[in-house]
Amino acid sequence: MCLAVPMTIKRVEGNRALAEAYGVERFVNIVMMPEVSVGDRVIIHAGFVIERLDPESAREMEAAWDEYHRALGDDGTTGRPDGE
Amino acid sequence: MDDDGIKSQAGALRSLRLERELRIMEVCGTHTTEFFRTGVRGLFPEKLSLIDGPGCPVCVTPNDYLDRAIEISHVHGVIVATFGDMVKVPSSYSSLGRERAGGLSLEVVYSPLDALELAAARPENQVVFLSVGFETTAPTEAATVLAAAERGIKNFSILCGNKLTPPAVKALLDSGETAIDGFILPGHVSAITGLDPWRFAAEDYGKPCVVAGFEAGDLILGVVTLLRMIDEGRNAVKNAYRRAVRDDGNVRAREIMYRVFEACEANWRGLGIIPGSGLALREEYFEFDAEKRFPVTPPPAREHAGCRCGELLRGLIAPTDCGLFGKACTPENAVGPCMVSSEGPCSAYYLYGGL
Amino acid sequence: MEGRILAGHGSGGKLMNELIAGHIRRVLGPESVQLDDSAILAIGLERIAFTTDTFTITPLEFPGGTIGSLAVNGTVNDLAVMGARPLYLSCALLLEEGLEIAVLERILSSMREAADRAGVAIVTGDTKVVERGKADKIFINTAGIGILERGAERRELEPGDAVIINGFIGDHGMSIMALRNDLSFSRGLVSDCAPMNRLIARVTAAFPGSVKFMRDPTRGGVASVLNEIVKGAPFGIGLYESELPIRDEVRGVSEMLGIDPLYAANEGKVLMIARGGDAEAIVESMRSLPEGSSAAVIGRVTEAHPGRAYLETRIGGRRILPVLLEEQLPRIC
């Protein structure tokens, strides 16, 4: 039961914050992540911020794939299956 | 990641060649559905089977929980508030949706806080929130109980049906019934629990585990990573959803959860009673326990004849192995919960498996 | 008969079809229920379309419309998609004791504006008041009559035909869902509630015989209409996920509440199936009108997967667009 969506914090008011995604806004509860601040990317589940998205890891998929291809001995620059 | 990037990763998954039959299990109902919905399941190489684990809280909720909820709803002035997921789930004799037609007061909410607001706005009623869900959801329900206590809202209570996932996975492994080569672990549960509660699966049972996210790219990455770990015999827990999951999880969320709840034994559909796999309100919060506030006696629970949800949730059969699947049991007239829950394996096979 | 009416019986899905086939049609007779939006009748030398619809919605007033404009546009569109020119509407009001007169006034004004915009006249009506608690504030029934135009007759579909929509999908249903769940919008999302008769008349006049099928994808949405078309048919219909015009806001509500926009109601949309060769020209023609400015070809009739409506996903997979079973509820799993 884990439908959770990424949103961006627009405003913080006490134990709640206005969060936005795709132009949709909702007040969300931040008791589980009170240190959020404006501009943070967070994940929302059932009206609560359950975690802050780590911007450092945002490109993890690309990084992980690069690592994957390297490990398989692909050429790191031209070996991507789509020829990127 | 853009569509072209994902298509290229899809190609990588499709072109994998496995040397032997491999069976991997996902322990999250949202994964069950997303593997179908994104089309990633169709990209699996030959010899790879994905087994659906006990990862749908609606599916593993036993009949007697809903029987009790329905019985409580008959008490004068009670409004049952619930996530939409529970409305159509069959109980022993009925469902919340059917009971609504017979007069049950039902409010579907997006957040447990909405149920608390409903109680605040309707002091003449008793609002009973159906508190179900795994580690992702339980802290939101705990926080709502704390808010109710703080605001002194007396006409609010919850019916505890929460479950903890690692003990269920352990029970499954202990049963030894199903051959599983590795696990795709639930991303948002792990965002709360962190990686530690899963290490037993890798270290004690020799099963590689990968925490995965929910987008097509996340799913592909999760599967490819897990297959590589299996291939290399690397029995570890790897986090392939680092942007949302910290290795130590959300400590504050767990603190809130355990301030209000304590672990207890719980009855899982299919798996039976598992020690330490449920959550009960701590004594300080007994006043918010709907089971104590409304001491009703539901009729004896019964299982539906022929329903194999239990075996399915243990990973023993696929939905299509059940004789009722698609015949007596369809989403609009479900016999078992795995067909009715939006993330139930039977529902996912029925809706998405036909192409 | 045993059993009771469930909420799902009114959701435009499978349960509703069972109610219609198993009870209404069985008792009132096969002529009583049209699979299409209107009955086609011959009176003298004229062929007319005749339809009726009852409206209930919470909240009564919403961004982009009210229950009143909905009641006018819904009936106008039911006539227009049959290839008829809508002319006359009736208006029956069922009012709950306690409804504010000011609210009623606003609803009536929006009916009037919608009727003027669509070029139809409200010519007869009825008003009933019931005790408090016996209705939900106001229910409106409108019936409508229109004259059938030439060139818009139905034709058999065949592989290669194109599926066209005149704009963004799911705006009405998702904006209402958002309102009910405390979601708001930084840039605004409003119901698409609008009359379709002008746009349909323009297309059918410019491309006589090309448009083979039209339907307004209201309750149950685009996917439910497609499922009705393919039921038992020797062809399938595939939609291209990457071509679907869906607003960011609709996508956002959809992700938050776990509701699929392809099943959300539209109140200012027409789904057309037309000869594949004319599809781009039809889209161009639609785009010259504001109500068609975001028109697009979103799919095609296929030999593959007969009897199925399906989606070609972004990553090149395929999945079924199942028959909607019941009302969609906000969910967390």
CSV table of N, CA and C in Angstrom, one decimal, chain A residues 1-7 15-16 22 26-35 41 43-72 74 80-84, chain B residues 1 4-5 8-9 12 16 28 30 55-58 83 85-86 110-114 132-134 136-137 139-140 143-144 188-189 191-192 214-215 217-218 220-221 224 228 238-246 249-250 252-253 256 343:
chain,number,residue,atom,x,y,z
A,1,MET,N,0.9,-1.2,0.0
A,1,MET,CA,0.0,0.0,0.0
A,1,MET,C,0.9,1.2,0.0
A,2,CYS,N,1.5,1.5,-1.1
A,2,CYS,CA,2.6,2.4,-1.1
A,2,CYS,C,2.5,3.4,-2.2
A,3,LEU,N,1.3,3.8,-2.6
A,3,LEU,CA,1.2,4.9,-3.7
A,3,LEU,C,1.7,6.2,-3.1
A,4,ALA,N,2.9,6.6,-3.5
A,4,ALA,CA,3.4,7.9,-3.0
A,4,ALA,C,3.9,8.7,-4.1
A,5,VAL,N,3.8,10.0,-4.1
A,5,VAL,CA,4.1,10.9,-5.2
A,5,VAL,C,5.2,11.9,-4.8
A,6,PRO,N,6.1,12.2,-5.7
A,6,PRO,CA,7.0,13.3,-5.5
A,6,PRO,C,6.3,14.7,-5.6
A,7,MET,N,6.6,15.6,-4.7
A,7,MET,CA,6.1,16.9,-4.8
A,7,MET,C,7.2,17.9,-4.4
A,15,ASN,N,3.3,22.8,11.4
A,15,ASN,CA,3.5,21.3,11.1
A,15,ASN,C,3.0,20.9,9.8
A,16,ARG,N,2.6,21.9,8.9
A,16,ARG,CA,2.2,21.5,7.6
A,16,ARG,C,2.9,22.4,6.5
A,22,TYR,N,3.1,19.1,-10.7
A,22,TYR,CA,2.3,19.2,-11.9
A,22,TYR,C,1.3,20.3,-11.8
A,26,ARG,N,-1.4,20.8,-2.5
A,26,ARG,CA,-2.1,20.3,-1.4
A,26,ARG,C,-1.3,20.6,-0.1
A,27,PHE,N,-2.1,20.9,1.0
A,27,PHE,CA,-1.4,21.0,2.2
A,27,PHE,C,-1.0,19.6,2.7
A,28,VAL,N,0.2,19.4,3.1
A,28,VAL,CA,0.7,18.1,3.6
A,28,VAL,C,1.2,18.3,5.0
A,29,ASN,N,1.2,17.2,5.8
A,29,ASN,CA,1.7,17.2,7.1
A,29,ASN,C,3.2,16.9,7.1
A,30,ILE,N,3.9,17.6,7.9
A,30,ILE,CA,5.4,17.4,7.9
A,30,ILE,C,6.0,16.9,9.2
A,31,VAL,N,5.2,16.3,10.1
A,31,VAL,CA,5.7,15.9,11.4
A,31,VAL,C,6.8,14.8,11.2
A,32,MET,N,6.8,14.1,10.1
A,32,MET,CA,7.8,13.0,9.9
A,32,MET,C,9.1,13.6,9.3
A,33,MET,N,9.0,14.8,8.9
A,33,MET,CA,10.2,15.4,8.2
A,33,MET,C,10.1,16.9,8.4
A,34,PRO,N,10.2,17.4,9.7
A,34,PRO,CA,9.9,18.8,10.0
A,34,PRO,C,11.0,19.7,9.4
A,35,GLU,N,12.1,19.2,9.0
A,35,GLU,CA,13.2,20.0,8.5
A,35,GLU,C,13.1,20.4,7.1
A,41,ARG,N,12.3,18.7,-2.7
A,41,ARG,CA,11.5,17.7,-3.3
A,41,ARG,C,11.2,16.6,-2.3
A,43,ILE,N,8.5,13.1,-0.9
A,43,ILE,CA,7.5,12.1,-1.4
A,43,ILE,C,6.3,12.1,-0.4
A,44,ILE,N,5.1,12.1,-0.9
A,44,ILE,CA,3.9,12.3,-0.1
A,44,ILE,C,3.1,10.9,-0.2
A,45,HIS,N,2.7,10.5,1.0
A,45,HIS,CA,1.9,9.3,1.1
A,45,HIS,C,0.8,9.6,2.1
A,46,ALA,N,-0.5,9.4,1.6
A,46,ALA,CA,-1.7,9.7,2.5
A,46,ALA,C,-1.6,11.0,3.2
A,47,GLY,N,-1.1,12.0,2.5
A,47,GLY,CA,-1.2,13.4,3.0
A,47,GLY,C,0.0,13.8,3.9
A,48,PHE,N,1.0,12.9,4.0
A,48,PHE,CA,2.2,13.2,4.8
A,48,PHE,C,3.4,13.2,4.0
A,49,VAL,N,4.4,14.0,4.3
A,49,VAL,CA,5.7,13.9,3.8
A,49,VAL,C,6.4,12.7,4.5
A,50,ILE,N,6.7,11.7,3.7
A,50,ILE,CA,7.4,10.6,4.4
A,50,ILE,C,8.9,10.6,4.1
A,51,GLU,N,9.4,11.3,3.1
A,51,GLU,CA,10.8,11.4,2.9
A,51,GLU,C,11.1,12.5,2.0
A,52,ARG,N,12.4,13.0,2.2
A,52,ARG,CA,12.8,14.1,1.3
A,52,ARG,C,13.6,13.4,0.2
A,53,LEU,N,13.4,13.8,-1.1
A,53,LEU,CA,14.2,13.2,-2.2
A,53,LEU,C,15.6,13.8,-2.2
A,54,ASP,N,16.5,12.9,-2.3
A,54,ASP,CA,17.9,13.4,-2.3
A,54,ASP,C,18.3,13.9,-3.6
A,55,PRO,N,18.6,15.1,-3.8
A,55,PRO,CA,19.0,15.6,-5.1
A,55,PRO,C,20.3,15.0,-5.6
A,56,GLU,N,21.2,14.6,-4.7
A,56,GLU,CA,22.4,14.0,-5.1
A,56,GLU,C,22.2,12.7,-5.8
A,57,SER,N,21.1,12.0,-5.4
A,57,SER,CA,20.8,10.7,-5.9
A,57,SER,C,19.8,10.7,-7.1
A,58,ALA,N,19.4,12.0,-7.5
A,58,ALA,CA,18.4,12.1,-8.5
A,58,ALA,C,18.8,11.4,-9.8
A,59,ARG,N,20.1,11.4,-10.1
A,59,ARG,CA,20.5,10.8,-11.3
A,59,ARG,C,21.1,9.4,-11.1
A,60,GLU,N,20.5,8.8,-10.1
A,60,GLU,CA,21.1,7.5,-9.7
A,60,GLU,C,20.9,6.5,-10.8
A,61,MET,N,19.7,6.6,-11.5
A,61,MET,CA,19.4,5.6,-12.5
A,61,MET,C,20.5,5.6,-13.6
A,62,GLU,N,20.8,6.9,-14.1
A,62,GLU,CA,21.8,7.0,-15.1
A,62,GLU,C,23.1,6.4,-14.6
A,63,ALA,N,23.5,6.8,-13.4
A,63,ALA,CA,24.7,6.4,-12.8
A,63,ALA,C,24.8,4.9,-12.7
A,64,ALA,N,23.7,4.3,-12.2
A,64,ALA,CA,23.6,2.9,-12.0
A,64,ALA,C,23.8,2.1,-13.3
A,65,TRP,N,23.2,2.7,-14.4
A,65,TRP,CA,23.3,2.0,-15.7
A,65,TRP,C,24.7,2.1,-16.2
A,66,ASP,N,25.3,3.3,-16.0
A,66,ASP,CA,26.7,3.4,-16.5
A,66,ASP,C,27.5,2.4,-15.8
A,67,GLU,N,27.3,2.2,-14.5
A,67,GLU,CA,28.1,1.2,-13.8
A,67,GLU,C,27.8,-0.2,-14.3
A,68,TYR,N,26.5,-0.4,-14.6
A,68,TYR,CA,26.1,-1.7,-15.1
A,68,TYR,C,26.8,-2.1,-16.4
A,69,HIS,N,26.8,-1.1,-17.3
A,69,HIS,CA,27.4,-1.3,-18.6
A,69,HIS,C,29.0,-1.5,-18.5
A,70,ARG,N,29.6,-0.7,-17.6
A,70,ARG,CA,31.0,-0.8,-17.4
A,70,ARG,C,31.3,-2.2,-16.9
A,71,ALA,N,30.5,-2.7,-15.9
A,71,ALA,CA,30.8,-4.0,-15.3
A,71,ALA,C,30.7,-5.1,-16.4
A,72,LEU,N,29.8,-4.9,-17.4
A,72,LEU,CA,29.6,-5.9,-18.4
A,72,LEU,C,30.7,-5.8,-19.5
A,74,ASP,N,31.1,-3.2,-21.4
A,74,ASP,CA,30.8,-2.3,-22.5
A,74,ASP,C,31.8,-1.1,-22.5
A,80,ARG,N,26.4,2.1,-25.1
A,80,ARG,CA,25.0,2.1,-24.7
A,80,ARG,C,24.2,1.5,-25.9
A,81,PRO,N,23.2,0.6,-25.6
A,81,PRO,CA,22.5,-0.1,-26.6
A,81,PRO,C,21.8,0.9,-27.6
A,82,ASP,N,21.5,2.1,-27.2
A,82,ASP,CA,20.8,3.0,-28.2
A,82,ASP,C,21.9,3.9,-28.9
A,83,GLY,N,23.1,3.6,-28.6
A,83,GLY,CA,24.2,4.4,-29.2
A,83,GLY,C,24.3,5.8,-28.8
A,84,GLU,N,23.8,6.1,-27.6
A,84,GLU,CA,23.9,7.5,-27.1
A,84,GLU,C,25.3,8.0,-27.0
B,1,MET,N,14.4,10.1,-16.3
B,1,MET,CA,15.0,9.6,-17.5
B,1,MET,C,14.0,9.7,-18.6
B,4,ASP,N,13.5,7.6,-24.4
B,4,ASP,CA,14.5,6.9,-25.2
B,4,ASP,C,15.4,6.2,-24.3
B,5,GLY,N,15.8,6.9,-23.2
B,5,GLY,CA,16.7,6.2,-22.2
B,5,GLY,C,16.1,4.9,-21.7
B,8,SER,N,16.0,2.1,-24.1
B,8,SER,CA,17.3,1.5,-24.3
B,8,SER,C,17.6,0.5,-23.1
B,9,GLN,N,17.1,0.9,-21.9
B,9,GLN,CA,17.3,0.0,-20.7
B,9,GLN,C,16.4,-1.2,-20.9
B,12,ALA,N,18.0,-3.6,-22.8
B,12,ALA,CA,19.0,-4.4,-22.1
B,12,ALA,C,18.4,-5.5,-21.3
B,16,LEU,N,18.7,-10.0,-22.1
B,16,LEU,CA,19.4,-10.8,-21.1
B,16,LEU,C,19.2,-12.3,-21.4
B,28,CYS,N,5.7,-6.0,-2.8
B,28,CYS,CA,4.9,-4.8,-2.7
B,28,CYS,C,3.9,-4.8,-3.8
B,30,THR,N,2.2,-2.5,-5.1
B,30,THR,CA,2.3,-1.4,-6.1
B,30,THR,C,3.3,-1.9,-7.2
B,55,GLY,N,2.3,-8.6,-0.4
B,55,GLY,CA,2.7,-7.1,-0.3
B,55,GLY,C,1.5,-6.2,-0.5
B,56,CYS,N,0.3,-6.8,-0.5
B,56,CYS,CA,-0.9,-5.9,-0.6
B,56,CYS,C,-1.6,-5.9,0.7
B,57,PRO,N,-1.6,-4.8,1.5
B,57,PRO,CA,-2.2,-4.8,2.8
B,57,PRO,C,-3.7,-5.2,2.8
B,58,VAL,N,-4.4,-4.8,1.7
B,58,VAL,CA,-5.8,-5.2,1.6
B,58,VAL,C,-5.9,-6.7,1.4
B,83,PHE,N,-9.6,4.4,3.5
B,83,PHE,CA,-9.0,4.6,2.2
B,83,PHE,C,-9.9,3.9,1.2
B,85,ASP,N,-9.3,2.0,-1.0
B,85,ASP,CA,-8.9,0.6,-1.3
B,85,ASP,C,-9.8,-0.5,-0.7
B,86,MET,N,-10.3,-0.1,0.5
B,86,MET,CA,-11.0,-1.2,1.3
B,86,MET,C,-12.5,-1.3,0.9
B,110,TYR,N,-8.6,10.4,1.7
B,110,TYR,CA,-7.3,10.3,1.1
B,110,TYR,C,-6.2,10.2,2.1
B,111,SER,N,-6.5,10.8,3.3
B,111,SER,CA,-5.5,10.9,4.4
B,111,SER,C,-6.2,10.6,5.7
B,112,PRO,N,-5.5,9.9,6.6
B,112,PRO,CA,-6.2,9.6,7.9
B,112,PRO,C,-6.5,11.0,8.6
B,113,LEU,N,-5.8,12.0,8.3
B,113,LEU,CA,-6.1,13.3,8.9
B,113,LEU,C,-7.5,13.8,8.4
B,114,ASP,N,-7.9,13.5,7.2
B,114,ASP,CA,-9.2,13.8,6.7
B,114,ASP,C,-10.3,13.2,7.6
B,132,VAL,N,-5.3,0.5,8.2
B,132,VAL,CA,-4.6,-0.6,7.6
B,132,VAL,C,-3.3,-0.1,6.9
B,133,GLY,N,-2.5,-0.9,6.5
B,133,GLY,CA,-1.3,-0.5,5.7
B,133,GLY,C,-0.1,-1.0,6.4
B,134,PHE,N,1.0,-0.9,5.7
B,134,PHE,CA,2.3,-1.4,6.1
B,134,PHE,C,3.1,-0.2,6.8
B,136,THR,N,4.8,2.1,5.6
B,136,THR,CA,4.7,3.4,4.9
B,136,THR,C,3.5,4.2,5.5
B,137,THR,N,2.4,3.4,5.7
B,137,THR,CA,1.1,4.1,6.1
B,137,THR,C,1.0,4.2,7.6
B,139,PRO,N,2.9,5.1,10.1
B,139,PRO,CA,3.3,6.4,10.8
B,139,PRO,C,2.3,7.5,10.5
B,140,THR,N,1.6,7.5,9.4
B,140,THR,CA,0.6,8.6,9.1
B,140,THR,C,-0.6,8.4,10.1
B,143,ALA,N,0.5,9.4,13.6
B,143,ALA,CA,0.6,10.8,13.8
B,143,ALA,C,-0.9,11.4,13.9
B,144,THR,N,-1.8,10.7,13.3
B,144,THR,CA,-3.2,11.1,13.4
B,144,THR,C,-3.8,10.9,14.8
B,188,HIS,N,8.7,2.2,-0.8
B,188,HIS,CA,8.3,3.2,0.1
B,188,HIS,C,8.2,2.6,1.5
B,189,VAL,N,8.0,1.3,1.7
B,189,VAL,CA,8.1,0.7,3.0
B,189,VAL,C,9.6,0.9,3.5
B,191,ALA,N,11.6,3.2,2.6
B,191,ALA,CA,11.9,4.6,3.0
B,191,ALA,C,11.7,4.8,4.5
B,192,ILE,N,10.8,4.1,5.1
B,192,ILE,CA,10.5,4.2,6.5
B,192,ILE,C,11.5,3.3,7.3
B,214,PHE,N,9.5,2.8,-8.4
B,214,PHE,CA,8.2,2.4,-9.1
B,214,PHE,C,8.1,2.9,-10.5
B,215,GLU,N,9.0,3.7,-11.0
B,215,GLU,CA,8.9,4.1,-12.4
B,215,GLU,C,9.5,2.9,-13.3
B,217,GLY,N,11.8,2.8,-15.3
B,217,GLY,CA,13.3,2.7,-15.2
B,217,GLY,C,13.7,2.1,-13.9
B,218,ASP,N,13.0,2.5,-12.8
B,218,ASP,CA,13.3,1.9,-11.5
B,218,ASP,C,13.1,0.4,-11.5
B,220,ILE,N,13.1,-1.7,-14.1
B,220,ILE,CA,14.1,-2.4,-14.9
B,220,ILE,C,15.4,-2.5,-14.2
B,221,LEU,N,15.8,-1.4,-13.6
B,221,LEU,CA,17.0,-1.3,-12.9
B,221,LEU,C,17.0,-2.3,-11.7
B,224,VAL,N,17.3,-5.9,-13.1
B,224,VAL,CA,18.7,-6.2,-13.7
B,224,VAL,C,19.7,-6.3,-12.6
B,228,ARG,N,21.9,-9.7,-11.5
B,228,ARG,CA,23.3,-9.7,-11.5
B,228,ARG,C,23.8,-10.2,-10.1
B,238,LYS,N,20.7,-4.4,-1.6
B,238,LYS,CA,21.2,-3.3,-2.3
B,238,LYS,C,20.1,-2.3,-2.5
B,239,ASN,N,20.4,-1.0,-2.5
B,239,ASN,CA,19.4,0.0,-2.6
B,239,ASN,C,19.5,0.6,-4.0
B,240,ALA,N,18.5,0.3,-4.8
B,240,ALA,CA,18.4,0.9,-6.2
B,240,ALA,C,17.4,2.0,-6.2
B,241,TYR,N,17.1,2.6,-5.1
B,241,TYR,CA,16.1,3.7,-5.0
B,241,TYR,C,16.6,4.7,-4.1
B,242,ARG,N,17.9,5.1,-4.3
B,242,ARG,CA,18.5,5.9,-3.3
B,242,ARG,C,18.0,7.3,-3.2
B,243,ARG,N,17.3,7.8,-4.3
B,243,ARG,CA,16.8,9.1,-4.2
B,243,ARG,C,15.7,9.3,-3.1
B,244,ALA,N,15.0,8.1,-2.8
B,244,ALA,CA,14.0,8.2,-1.8
B,244,ALA,C,14.2,7.4,-0.5
B,245,VAL,N,15.2,6.5,-0.6
B,245,VAL,CA,15.4,5.6,0.5
B,245,VAL,C,16.8,5.8,1.1
B,246,ARG,N,16.8,6.2,2.4
B,246,ARG,CA,18.1,6.2,3.1
B,246,ARG,C,18.4,4.9,3.7
B,249,GLY,N,16.6,4.6,6.7
B,249,GLY,CA,15.2,4.9,6.7
B,249,GLY,C,14.8,6.2,7.3
B,250,ASN,N,13.6,6.4,7.7
B,250,ASN,CA,13.1,7.6,8.3
B,250,ASN,C,12.9,7.4,9.8
B,252,ARG,N,12.5,9.4,12.4
B,252,ARG,CA,11.4,10.1,13.1
B,252,ARG,C,10.1,9.4,12.8
B,253,ALA,N,9.9,9.0,11.6
B,253,ALA,CA,8.6,8.3,11.3
B,253,ALA,C,8.5,7.1,12.1
B,256,ILE,N,7.6,8.0,15.7
B,256,ILE,CA,6.1,8.4,15.8
B,256,ILE,C,5.3,7.1,15.8
B,343,GLU,N,-4.2,-3.3,-6.1
B,343,GLU,CA,-2.8,-3.8,-6.3
B,343,GLU,C,-2.8,-5.3,-6.0
